[in-house]
Coordinates of C-alpha atoms and ligand atoms in Angstrom, one line a residue:
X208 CA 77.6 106.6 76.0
X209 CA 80.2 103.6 76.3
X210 CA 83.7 104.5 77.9
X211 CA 86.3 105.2 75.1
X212 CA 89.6 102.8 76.4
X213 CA 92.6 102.8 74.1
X214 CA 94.7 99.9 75.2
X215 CA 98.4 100.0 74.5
X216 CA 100.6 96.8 73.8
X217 CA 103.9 97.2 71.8
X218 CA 106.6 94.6 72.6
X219 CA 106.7 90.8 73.5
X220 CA 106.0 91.4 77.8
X221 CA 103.2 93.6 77.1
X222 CA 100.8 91.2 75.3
X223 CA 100.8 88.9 77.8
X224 CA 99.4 91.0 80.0
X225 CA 97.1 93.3 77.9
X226 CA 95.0 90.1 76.9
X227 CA 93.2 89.4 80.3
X228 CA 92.7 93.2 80.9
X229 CA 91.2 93.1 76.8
X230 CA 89.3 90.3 77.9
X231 CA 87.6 91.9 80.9
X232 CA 86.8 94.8 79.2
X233 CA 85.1 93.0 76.4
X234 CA 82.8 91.9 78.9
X235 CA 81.4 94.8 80.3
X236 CA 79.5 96.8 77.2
X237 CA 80.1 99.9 79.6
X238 CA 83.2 100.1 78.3
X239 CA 84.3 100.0 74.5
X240 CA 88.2 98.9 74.6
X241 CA 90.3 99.0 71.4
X242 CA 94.0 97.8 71.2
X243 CA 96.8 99.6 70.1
X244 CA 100.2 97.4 68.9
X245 CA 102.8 100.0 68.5
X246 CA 104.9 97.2 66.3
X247 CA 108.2 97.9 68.7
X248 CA 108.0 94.4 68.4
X249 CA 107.1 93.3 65.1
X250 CA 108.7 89.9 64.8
X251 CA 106.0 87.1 64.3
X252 CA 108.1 85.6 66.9
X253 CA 108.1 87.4 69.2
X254 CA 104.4 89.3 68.6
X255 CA 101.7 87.8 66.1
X256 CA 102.5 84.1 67.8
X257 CA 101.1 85.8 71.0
X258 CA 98.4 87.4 69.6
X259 CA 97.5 83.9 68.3
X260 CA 98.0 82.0 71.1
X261 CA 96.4 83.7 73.7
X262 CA 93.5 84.9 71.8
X263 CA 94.1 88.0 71.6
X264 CA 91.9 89.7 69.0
X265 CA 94.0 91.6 66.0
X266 CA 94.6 95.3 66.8
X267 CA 92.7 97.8 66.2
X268 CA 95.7 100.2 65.3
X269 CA 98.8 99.6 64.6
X270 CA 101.5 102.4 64.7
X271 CA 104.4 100.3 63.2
X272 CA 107.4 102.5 64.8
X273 CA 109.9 99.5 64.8
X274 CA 113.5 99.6 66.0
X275 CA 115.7 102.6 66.6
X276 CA 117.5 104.4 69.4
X277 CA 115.6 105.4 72.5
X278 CA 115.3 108.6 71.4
X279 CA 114.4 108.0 67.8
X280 CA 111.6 105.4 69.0
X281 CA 110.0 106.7 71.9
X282 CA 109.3 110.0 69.7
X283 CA 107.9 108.0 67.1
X284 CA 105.4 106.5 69.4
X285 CA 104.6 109.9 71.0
X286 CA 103.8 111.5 67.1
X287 CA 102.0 108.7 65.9
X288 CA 100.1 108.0 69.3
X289 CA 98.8 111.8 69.4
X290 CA 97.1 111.7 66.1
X291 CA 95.9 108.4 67.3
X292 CA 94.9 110.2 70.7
X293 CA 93.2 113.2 68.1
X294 CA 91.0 110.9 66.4
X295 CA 89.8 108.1 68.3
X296 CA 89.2 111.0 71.9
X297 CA 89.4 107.8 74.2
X298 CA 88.6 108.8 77.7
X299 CA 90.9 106.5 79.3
X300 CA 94.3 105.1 77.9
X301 CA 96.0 102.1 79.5
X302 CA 99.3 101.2 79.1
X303 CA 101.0 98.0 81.2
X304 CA 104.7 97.2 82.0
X305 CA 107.9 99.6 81.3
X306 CA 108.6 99.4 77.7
X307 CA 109.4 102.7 75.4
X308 CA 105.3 102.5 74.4
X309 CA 104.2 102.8 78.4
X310 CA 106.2 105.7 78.3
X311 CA 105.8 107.5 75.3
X312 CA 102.0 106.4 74.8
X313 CA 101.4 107.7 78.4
X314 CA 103.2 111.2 77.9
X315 CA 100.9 111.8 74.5
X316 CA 97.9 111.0 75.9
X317 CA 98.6 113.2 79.5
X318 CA 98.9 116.7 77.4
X319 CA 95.7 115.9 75.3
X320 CA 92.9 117.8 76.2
X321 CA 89.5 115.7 74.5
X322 CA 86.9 117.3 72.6
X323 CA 84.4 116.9 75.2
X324 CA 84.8 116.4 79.1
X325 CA 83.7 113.5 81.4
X326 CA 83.4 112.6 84.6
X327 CA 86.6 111.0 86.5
X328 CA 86.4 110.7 90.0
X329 CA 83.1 113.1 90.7
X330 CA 85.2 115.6 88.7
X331 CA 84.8 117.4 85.5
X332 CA 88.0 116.1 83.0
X333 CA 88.9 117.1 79.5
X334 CA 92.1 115.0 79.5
X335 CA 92.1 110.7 79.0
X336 CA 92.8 109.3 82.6
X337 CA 95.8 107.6 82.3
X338 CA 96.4 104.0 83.7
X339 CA 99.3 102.5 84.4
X340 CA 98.9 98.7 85.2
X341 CA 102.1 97.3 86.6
X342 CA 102.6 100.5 88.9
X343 CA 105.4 101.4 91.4
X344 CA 108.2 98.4 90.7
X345 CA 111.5 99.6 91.2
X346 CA 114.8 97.8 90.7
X347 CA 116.6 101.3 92.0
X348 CA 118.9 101.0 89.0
X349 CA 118.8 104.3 86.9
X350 CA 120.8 102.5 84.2
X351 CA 118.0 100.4 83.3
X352 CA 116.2 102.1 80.6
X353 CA 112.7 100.2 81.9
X354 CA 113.3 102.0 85.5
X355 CA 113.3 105.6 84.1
X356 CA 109.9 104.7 82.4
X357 CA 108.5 102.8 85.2
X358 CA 109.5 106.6 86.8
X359 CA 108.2 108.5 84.5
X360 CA 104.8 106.8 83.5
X361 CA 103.6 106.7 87.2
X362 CA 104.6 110.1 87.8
X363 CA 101.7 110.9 85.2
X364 CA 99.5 108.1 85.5
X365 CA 95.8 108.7 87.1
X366 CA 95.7 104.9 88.5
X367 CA 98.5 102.9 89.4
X368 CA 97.4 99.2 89.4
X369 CA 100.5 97.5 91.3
X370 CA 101.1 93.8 91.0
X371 CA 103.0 93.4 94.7
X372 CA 103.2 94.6 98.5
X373 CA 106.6 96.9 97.1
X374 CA 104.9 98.5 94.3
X375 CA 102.6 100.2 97.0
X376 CA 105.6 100.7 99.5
X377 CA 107.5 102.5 96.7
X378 CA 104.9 104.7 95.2
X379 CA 103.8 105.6 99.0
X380 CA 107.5 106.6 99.8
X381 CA 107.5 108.5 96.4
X382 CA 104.5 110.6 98.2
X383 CA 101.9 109.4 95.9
X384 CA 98.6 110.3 96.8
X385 CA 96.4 107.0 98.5
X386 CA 93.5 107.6 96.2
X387 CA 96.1 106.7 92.6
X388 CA 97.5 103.5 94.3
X389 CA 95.5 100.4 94.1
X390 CA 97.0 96.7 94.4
X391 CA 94.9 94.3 92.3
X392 CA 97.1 91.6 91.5
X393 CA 99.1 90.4 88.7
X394 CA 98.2 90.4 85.0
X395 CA 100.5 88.2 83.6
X396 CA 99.8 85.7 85.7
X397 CA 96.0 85.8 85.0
X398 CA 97.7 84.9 81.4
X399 CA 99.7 82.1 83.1
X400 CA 97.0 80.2 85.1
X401 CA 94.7 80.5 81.7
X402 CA 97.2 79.0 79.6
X403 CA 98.4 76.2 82.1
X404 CA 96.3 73.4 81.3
X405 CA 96.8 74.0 77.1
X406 CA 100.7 73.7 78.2
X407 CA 100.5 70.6 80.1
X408 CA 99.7 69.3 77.0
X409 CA 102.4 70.6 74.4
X410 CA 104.2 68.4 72.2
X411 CA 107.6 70.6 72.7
X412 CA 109.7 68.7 74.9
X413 CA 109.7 65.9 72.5
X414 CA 110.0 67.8 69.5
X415 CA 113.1 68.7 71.2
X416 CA 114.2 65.6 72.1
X417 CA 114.1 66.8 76.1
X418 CA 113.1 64.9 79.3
X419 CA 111.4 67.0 81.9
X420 CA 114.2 67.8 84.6
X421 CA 116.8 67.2 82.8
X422 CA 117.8 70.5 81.3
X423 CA 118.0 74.3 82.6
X424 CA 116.6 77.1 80.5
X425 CA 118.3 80.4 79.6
X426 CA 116.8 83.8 78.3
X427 CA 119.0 86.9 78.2
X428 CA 117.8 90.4 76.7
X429 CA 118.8 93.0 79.4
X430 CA 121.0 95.7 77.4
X431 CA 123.3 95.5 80.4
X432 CA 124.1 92.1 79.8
X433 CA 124.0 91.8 75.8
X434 CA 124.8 94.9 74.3
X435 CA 128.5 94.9 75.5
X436 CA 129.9 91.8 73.4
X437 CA 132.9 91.2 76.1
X438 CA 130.2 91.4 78.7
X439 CA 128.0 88.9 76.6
X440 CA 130.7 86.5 76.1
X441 CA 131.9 86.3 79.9
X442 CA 128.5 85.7 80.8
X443 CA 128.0 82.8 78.0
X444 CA 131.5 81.4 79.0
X445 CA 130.6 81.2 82.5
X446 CA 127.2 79.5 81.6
X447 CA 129.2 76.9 79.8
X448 CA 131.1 75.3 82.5
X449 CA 127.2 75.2 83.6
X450 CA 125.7 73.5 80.6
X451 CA 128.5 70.5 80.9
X452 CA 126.4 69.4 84.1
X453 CA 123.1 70.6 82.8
X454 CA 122.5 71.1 79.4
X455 CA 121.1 74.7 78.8
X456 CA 118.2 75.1 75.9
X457 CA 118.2 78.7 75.0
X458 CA 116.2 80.6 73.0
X459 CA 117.2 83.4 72.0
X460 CA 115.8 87.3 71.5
X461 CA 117.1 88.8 68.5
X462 CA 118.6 91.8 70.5
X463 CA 121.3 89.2 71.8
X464 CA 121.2 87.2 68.6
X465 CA 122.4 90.2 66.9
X466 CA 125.3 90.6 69.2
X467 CA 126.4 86.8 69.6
X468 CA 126.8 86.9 65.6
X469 CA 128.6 90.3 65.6
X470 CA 131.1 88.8 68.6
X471 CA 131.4 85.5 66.3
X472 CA 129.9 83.5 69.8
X473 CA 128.9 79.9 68.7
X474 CA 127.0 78.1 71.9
X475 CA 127.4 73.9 70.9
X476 CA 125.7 71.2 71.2
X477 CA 124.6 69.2 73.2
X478 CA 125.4 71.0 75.7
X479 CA 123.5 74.1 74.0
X480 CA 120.2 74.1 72.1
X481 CA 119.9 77.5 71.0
X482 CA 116.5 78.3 69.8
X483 CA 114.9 81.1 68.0
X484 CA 112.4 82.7 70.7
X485 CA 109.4 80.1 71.1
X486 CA 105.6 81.1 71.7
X487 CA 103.7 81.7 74.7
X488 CA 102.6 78.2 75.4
X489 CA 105.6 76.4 74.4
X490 CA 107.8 78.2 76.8
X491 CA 105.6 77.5 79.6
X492 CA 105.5 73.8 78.9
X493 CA 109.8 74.4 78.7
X494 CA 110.1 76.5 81.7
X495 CA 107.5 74.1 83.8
X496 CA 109.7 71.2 83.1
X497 CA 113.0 72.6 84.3
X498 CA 115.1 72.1 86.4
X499 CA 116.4 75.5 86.5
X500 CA 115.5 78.7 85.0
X501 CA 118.8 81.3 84.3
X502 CA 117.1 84.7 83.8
X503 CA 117.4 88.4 83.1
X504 CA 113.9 89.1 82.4
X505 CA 111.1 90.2 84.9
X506 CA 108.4 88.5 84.2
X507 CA 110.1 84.7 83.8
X508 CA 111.1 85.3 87.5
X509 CA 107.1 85.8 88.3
X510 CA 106.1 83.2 86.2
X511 CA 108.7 80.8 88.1
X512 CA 107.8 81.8 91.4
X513 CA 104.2 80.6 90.3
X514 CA 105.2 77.4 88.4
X515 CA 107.6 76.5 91.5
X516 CA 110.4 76.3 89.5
X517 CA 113.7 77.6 90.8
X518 CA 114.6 80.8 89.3
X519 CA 118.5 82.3 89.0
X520 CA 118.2 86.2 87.6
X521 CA 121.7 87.5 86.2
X522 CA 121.2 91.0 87.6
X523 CA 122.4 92.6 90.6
X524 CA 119.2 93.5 91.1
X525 CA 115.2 92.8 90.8
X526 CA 112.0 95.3 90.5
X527 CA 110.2 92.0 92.0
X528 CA 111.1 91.5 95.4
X529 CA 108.1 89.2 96.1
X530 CA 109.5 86.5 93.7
X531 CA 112.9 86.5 95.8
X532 CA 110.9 86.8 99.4
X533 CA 108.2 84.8 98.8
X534 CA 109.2 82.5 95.5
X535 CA 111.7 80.6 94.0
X536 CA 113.8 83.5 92.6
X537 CA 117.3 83.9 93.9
X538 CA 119.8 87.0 92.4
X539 CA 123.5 86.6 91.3
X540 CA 124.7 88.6 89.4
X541 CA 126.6 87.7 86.3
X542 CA 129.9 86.6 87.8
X543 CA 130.5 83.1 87.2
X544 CA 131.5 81.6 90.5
X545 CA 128.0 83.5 92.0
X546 CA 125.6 82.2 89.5
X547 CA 127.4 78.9 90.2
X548 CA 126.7 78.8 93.8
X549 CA 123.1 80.4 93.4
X550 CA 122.8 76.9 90.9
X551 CA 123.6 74.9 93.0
X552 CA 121.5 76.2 96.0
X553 CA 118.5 76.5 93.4
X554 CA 119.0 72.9 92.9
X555 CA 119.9 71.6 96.7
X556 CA 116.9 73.4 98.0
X557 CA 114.2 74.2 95.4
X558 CA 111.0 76.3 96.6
X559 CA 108.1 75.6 96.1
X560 CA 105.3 76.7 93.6
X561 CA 104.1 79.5 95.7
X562 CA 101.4 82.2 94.6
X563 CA 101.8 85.7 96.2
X564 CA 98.7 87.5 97.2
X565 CA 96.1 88.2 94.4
X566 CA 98.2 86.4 92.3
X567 CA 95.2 84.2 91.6
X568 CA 93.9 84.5 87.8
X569 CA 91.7 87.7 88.6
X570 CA 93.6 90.4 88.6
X571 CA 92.0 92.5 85.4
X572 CA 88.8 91.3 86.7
X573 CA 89.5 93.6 89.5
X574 CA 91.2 96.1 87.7
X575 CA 87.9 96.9 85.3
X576 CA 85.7 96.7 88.4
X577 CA 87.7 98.9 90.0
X578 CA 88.2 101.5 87.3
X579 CA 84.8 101.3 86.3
X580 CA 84.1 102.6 90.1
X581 CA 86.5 105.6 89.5
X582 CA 84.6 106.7 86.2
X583 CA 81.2 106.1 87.9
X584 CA 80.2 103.8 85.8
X585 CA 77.5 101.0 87.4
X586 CA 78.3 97.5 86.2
X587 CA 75.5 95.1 86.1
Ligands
UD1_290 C1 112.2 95.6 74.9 C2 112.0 96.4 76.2 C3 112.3 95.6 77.4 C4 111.6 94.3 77.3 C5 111.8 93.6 76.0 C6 111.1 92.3 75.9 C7 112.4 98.9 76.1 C8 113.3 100.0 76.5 N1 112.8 97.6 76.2 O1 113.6 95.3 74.8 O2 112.0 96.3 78.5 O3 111.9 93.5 78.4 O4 111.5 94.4 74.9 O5 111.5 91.6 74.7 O6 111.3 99.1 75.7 N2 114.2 93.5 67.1 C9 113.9 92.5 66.2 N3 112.6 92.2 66.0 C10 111.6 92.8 66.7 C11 111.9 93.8 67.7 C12 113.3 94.1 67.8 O7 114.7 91.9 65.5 O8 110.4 92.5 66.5 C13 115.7 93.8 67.3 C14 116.1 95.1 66.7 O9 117.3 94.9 66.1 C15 116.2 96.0 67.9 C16 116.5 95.1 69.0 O10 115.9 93.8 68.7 O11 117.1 97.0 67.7 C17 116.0 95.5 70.3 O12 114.6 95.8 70.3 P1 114.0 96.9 71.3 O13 112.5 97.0 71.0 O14 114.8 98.1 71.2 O15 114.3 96.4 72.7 P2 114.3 95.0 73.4 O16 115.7 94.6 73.6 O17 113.4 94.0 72.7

């Protein structure tokens, strides 16, 4: 009898690092892995262009919960994801990252108890083991809403797959138990060293009139950052005194969208080319060809650290410590005269690429291997 896996993807971060771990399951007929989209995301943009893109097949099930409050959409996922859980009787459910699916698809599936029990480390089990792949990051900020489900989802998860060295300092510390902690690598850059060579090739930068080098690139998402609008438009204003040096090509998620129209902001050219979000491959050809990357997301500061492009995150504070060790990533903030001088170091002193350990293109490779160990399953 095949392995039931439910695999759980739900906004923009998350494909990118469900498709190796799809990929790797597909491989091994042990294991019969279907894919669950939530549809928290449910832009083309910023979903079906990655399911494209990165070859991703469609999803099996789709729960469709869209936008709402955190309350409103996490116990959407966790209704719809039990009779989800009821029918399909997976024996293991993966979720990745620290979205509101991790969360809520992890905290259905952990008070299930399956038709029929199986076999999860030499034990008898009538619940789905629960993986968590992306364990034990911590930025230490409780007002991030990603840090109370990063919390939460590996105090229930069976497996913690961490990414980097401080994901298994932090779930140690925590007093998790040596057997759940296992460091395999990083996902999303399996995703990234895939896609490279198709990016190399992109028409983008001329499509957008840009020469390599010559331009820094901006994302911005965080709540902390967006959702207040005077908050949003310090931050902006600041980053304009930037752009006069360096014109900034941002694309924009439709969280911060929403609040630059509500606040009336208006970002111009050419010092601004504000985008609508691009697709996997054509913001890595954008980010590989600048000369600075201005971030508040978690994975760009990977991605950079990778690509060897200097990375500048507007937060106080990072769930990623390698990137800032060991890689290009350097944190300020979001006061202007900080993020200046972090600019201007970035650009003095740029690091170089640098891959931190198992950051190497294999970490689902590993992770299936591994967790095919735990359910004693042999693989050929
Ligand atoms: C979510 C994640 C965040 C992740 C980010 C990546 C949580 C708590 N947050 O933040 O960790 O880094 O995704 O993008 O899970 N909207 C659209 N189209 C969509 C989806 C959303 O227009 O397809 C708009 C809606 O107005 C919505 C807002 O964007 O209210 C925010 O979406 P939401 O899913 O709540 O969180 P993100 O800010 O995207």
């Amino acid at each position: 009898m095949p392995i039931r896996v439910l695999c759980v993807a739900g906004a923009r971060p998350n494909f990118v690092k469900i498709a190796p771990i799809l990929r790797a399951f597909r491989t091994r007929p042990r294991f019969a892995a279907r894919l669950v989209h939530t549809g928290q995301h449910y832009d083309d943009l910023l979903s079906r262009v990655f399911f494209d893109e990165l070859d991703i097949p469609r999803p099996d099930l789709e729960l469709a919960i869209g936008s709402g409050t955190h309350a409103a959409q996490t116990a959407e996922i966790l209704r719809r994801f039990e009779a989800v859980l009821v029918a399909e009787q997976p024996h293991v459910v993966l979720v990745v990252g620290d979205v509101n699916s991790t969360i809520g698809c992890a905290l259905a599936a952990a008070k299930l108890f399956l038709d029929e029990p199986f076999r999860f480390r030499g034990a008898r089990r009538r619940r789905p083991v629960i993986v968590h792949v992306e364990a034990g990051l911590r930025s230490f900020d409780d007002d991030m809403p990603e840090e109370v489900n990063r919390k939460l989802t590996d105090a229930i998860a069976d497996v913690l797959y961490v990414s980097e060295p401080s994901g298994v300092a932090n779930l140690r510390r925590e007093g998790v138990a040596e057997e759940r902690i296992v460091f395999v690598g990083n996902v999303m850059i399996d995703t990234l060293l895939a896609a490279r060579e198709r990016a190399r090739g992109a028409p983008v930068l001329d499509e957008l009139g840009l020469r390599p080098r010559s331009y820094a690139v901006l994302t911005l998402h965080r709540p902390s950052n967006v959702d207040d609008p005077a908050v949003l438009a310090k931050l902006l204003d600041a980053l304009d005194r930037l752009a006069a040096d360096l014109p900034i090509v941002f694309p924009v998620h439709p969280r911060t969208r929403t609040r630059m129209r509500d606040r009336g902001i208006a970002l111009e050219p050419p010092r601004w080319r504000v985008l609508d979000p691009l697709g996997y491959i054509e913001f890595l050809k954008v980010m590989s060809e600048a000369r600075v990357v201005l971030t508040d997301s978690g994975g760009i500061q990977e991605e950079t650290t990778v690509l060897g492009v200097p990375c500048v995150t507007l937060r106080d504070s990072t769930e990623r410590p390698v990137t800032v060790d060991e890689g290009t990533n350097r944190l300020a903030g979001t006061d202007g005269a900080t993020i200046a001088a972090r600019v201007a170091e970035a650009l003095a002193a740029p690091a170089p690429a640098h891959a931190p350990r198992l950051w190497d293109g294999h970490a689902a490779e590993r992770l299936v291997a591994h967790l095919a160990g735990e359910l004693g399953v042999r693989l050929p």
